[in-house]
Structures are given as C-alpha cells and as structure tokens.
Short mmCIF file of C-alpha atoms in Angstrom, two decimals:
data_model
loop_
_atom_site.label_atom_id
_atom_site.label_comp_id
_atom_site.label_asym_id
_atom_site.label_seq_id
_atom_site.Cartn_x
_atom_site.Cartn_y
_atom_site.Cartn_z
CA PHE A 1 162.95 26.74 -151.82
CA ALA A 2 160.04 24.11 -153.15
CA ASP A 3 161.80 22.49 -155.52
CA ARG A 4 164.62 22.20 -152.78
CA VAL A 5 163.11 20.67 -149.84
CA ARG A 6 161.42 17.12 -149.37
CA LEU A 7 158.23 17.32 -147.62
CA LEU A 8 159.17 14.91 -144.44
CA PRO A 9 162.04 17.50 -143.65
CA TYR A 10 159.90 20.63 -144.10
CA VAL A 11 157.21 19.50 -141.80
CA VAL A 12 160.06 18.15 -139.10
CA PHE A 13 161.83 21.85 -140.11
CA VAL A 14 158.00 23.78 -139.44
CA THR A 15 157.21 21.69 -136.71
CA LEU A 16 160.04 22.30 -134.34
CA TRP A 17 160.21 25.98 -135.59
CA MET A 18 156.55 26.60 -134.24
CA LEU A 19 158.02 24.96 -130.71
CA LEU A 20 161.32 26.18 -130.75
CA VAL A 21 161.17 29.77 -132.23
CA TYR A 22 157.42 30.79 -132.78
CA ALA A 23 155.86 30.39 -129.63
CA PRO A 24 158.81 31.67 -127.02
CA VAL A 25 158.36 35.07 -128.95
CA CYS A 26 154.97 34.67 -128.91
CA HIS A 27 155.29 34.64 -125.12
CA TRP A 28 157.68 37.24 -124.91
CA VAL A 29 155.68 39.77 -127.07
CA TRP A 30 152.29 39.12 -126.04
CA GLY A 31 152.15 36.67 -123.24
CA GLY A 32 153.20 38.67 -120.36
CA GLY A 33 156.73 37.94 -121.20
CA TRP A 34 160.05 40.72 -120.95
CA MET A 35 159.07 42.63 -124.19
CA GLN A 36 155.40 42.77 -123.36
CA ALA A 37 156.89 44.07 -119.66
CA TRP A 38 159.70 47.06 -121.56
CA GLY A 39 156.17 47.96 -122.96
CA VAL A 40 156.56 47.12 -126.45
CA TRP A 41 153.74 47.03 -128.71
CA ASP A 42 153.18 44.61 -131.50
CA PHE A 43 150.81 45.86 -133.93
CA ALA A 44 149.12 43.52 -136.05
CA GLY A 45 151.83 40.91 -134.88
CA GLY A 46 154.03 42.61 -137.28
CA ILE A 47 157.20 42.06 -134.33
CA VAL A 48 156.48 38.70 -133.81
CA VAL A 49 155.54 37.61 -137.20
CA HIS A 50 158.23 39.29 -139.69
CA ILE A 51 161.39 39.08 -137.42
CA THR A 52 161.17 35.04 -136.66
CA SER A 53 159.49 34.56 -140.19
CA GLY A 54 162.54 36.94 -141.38
CA PHE A 55 165.87 34.81 -139.13
CA SER A 56 163.87 31.54 -140.00
CA ALA A 57 164.98 31.90 -143.47
CA LEU A 58 168.31 33.20 -143.31
CA ALA A 59 169.17 29.81 -141.10
CA SER A 60 167.26 27.94 -143.40
CA LEU A 61 169.19 29.67 -146.41
CA PHE A 62 172.53 28.54 -144.31
CA VAL A 63 171.32 24.82 -143.58
CA ILE A 64 170.56 24.25 -147.15
CA GLY A 65 173.01 26.40 -149.00
CA PRO A 66 173.53 27.51 -152.60
CA ARG A 67 171.92 25.55 -155.44
CA LYS A 68 173.48 22.96 -156.77
CA VAL A 69 173.14 23.00 -160.53
CA PRO A 70 175.51 21.08 -162.94
CA SER A 71 178.24 22.69 -165.21
CA ASP A 72 177.07 21.04 -168.35
CA ALA A 73 173.03 22.17 -167.97
CA PRO A 74 171.48 24.81 -169.79
CA GLU A 75 171.45 28.48 -169.35
CA ALA A 76 167.92 28.79 -168.56
CA LEU A 77 168.82 26.31 -165.33
CA SER A 78 171.27 27.95 -163.85
CA GLN A 79 168.78 31.51 -163.70
CA PRO A 80 167.20 32.28 -160.76
CA HIS A 81 163.03 31.87 -161.10
CA ASN A 82 159.45 31.83 -159.03
CA VAL A 83 157.99 29.77 -161.71
CA PRO A 84 158.42 26.24 -162.90
#
C-alpha cells in the first residue's frame, strides 16, 4: 500500500473513512445506537476497529487493483514483499 498510493489521496481517503465509516459504526456500538440497543457488547473495541478496518482494506484493494509490473521487469519486482 505504501509504494502504490500518493500522500494527498491517502489523506483524503482516511478523512472520508473516519467521517463516513468509522464515526457511524462507533455511534452504533458505543453511542447508544441500534447495536447497543440490541445488547451488543464490544470488548476492547474489537467490533468497531477490526470490522471497519477490514472492510476498508477490502474496499481499498478493489479501488487500487492488482500491482502493475512491466512484463520485462526482473523477477524480484514481481514477487510480493513487505520490506523494500
């Protein structure tokens, strides 16, 4: 993700995500919303943090798409990695 996204679009994405996804789910679970009314207990923020981050990761993968590697690139560039 770090080598495939520019800073400004990332900041815009995080800001919109906080306002449109994270804040409403926080209210549903912690702020007296419908999930709290159903009796949902959120121990240590697991529902809010993990569900919203998981779905946002899935959404960002759909938007960004697969890695684009030129066909003449060395084999090392086409392999997935976590350390540059």
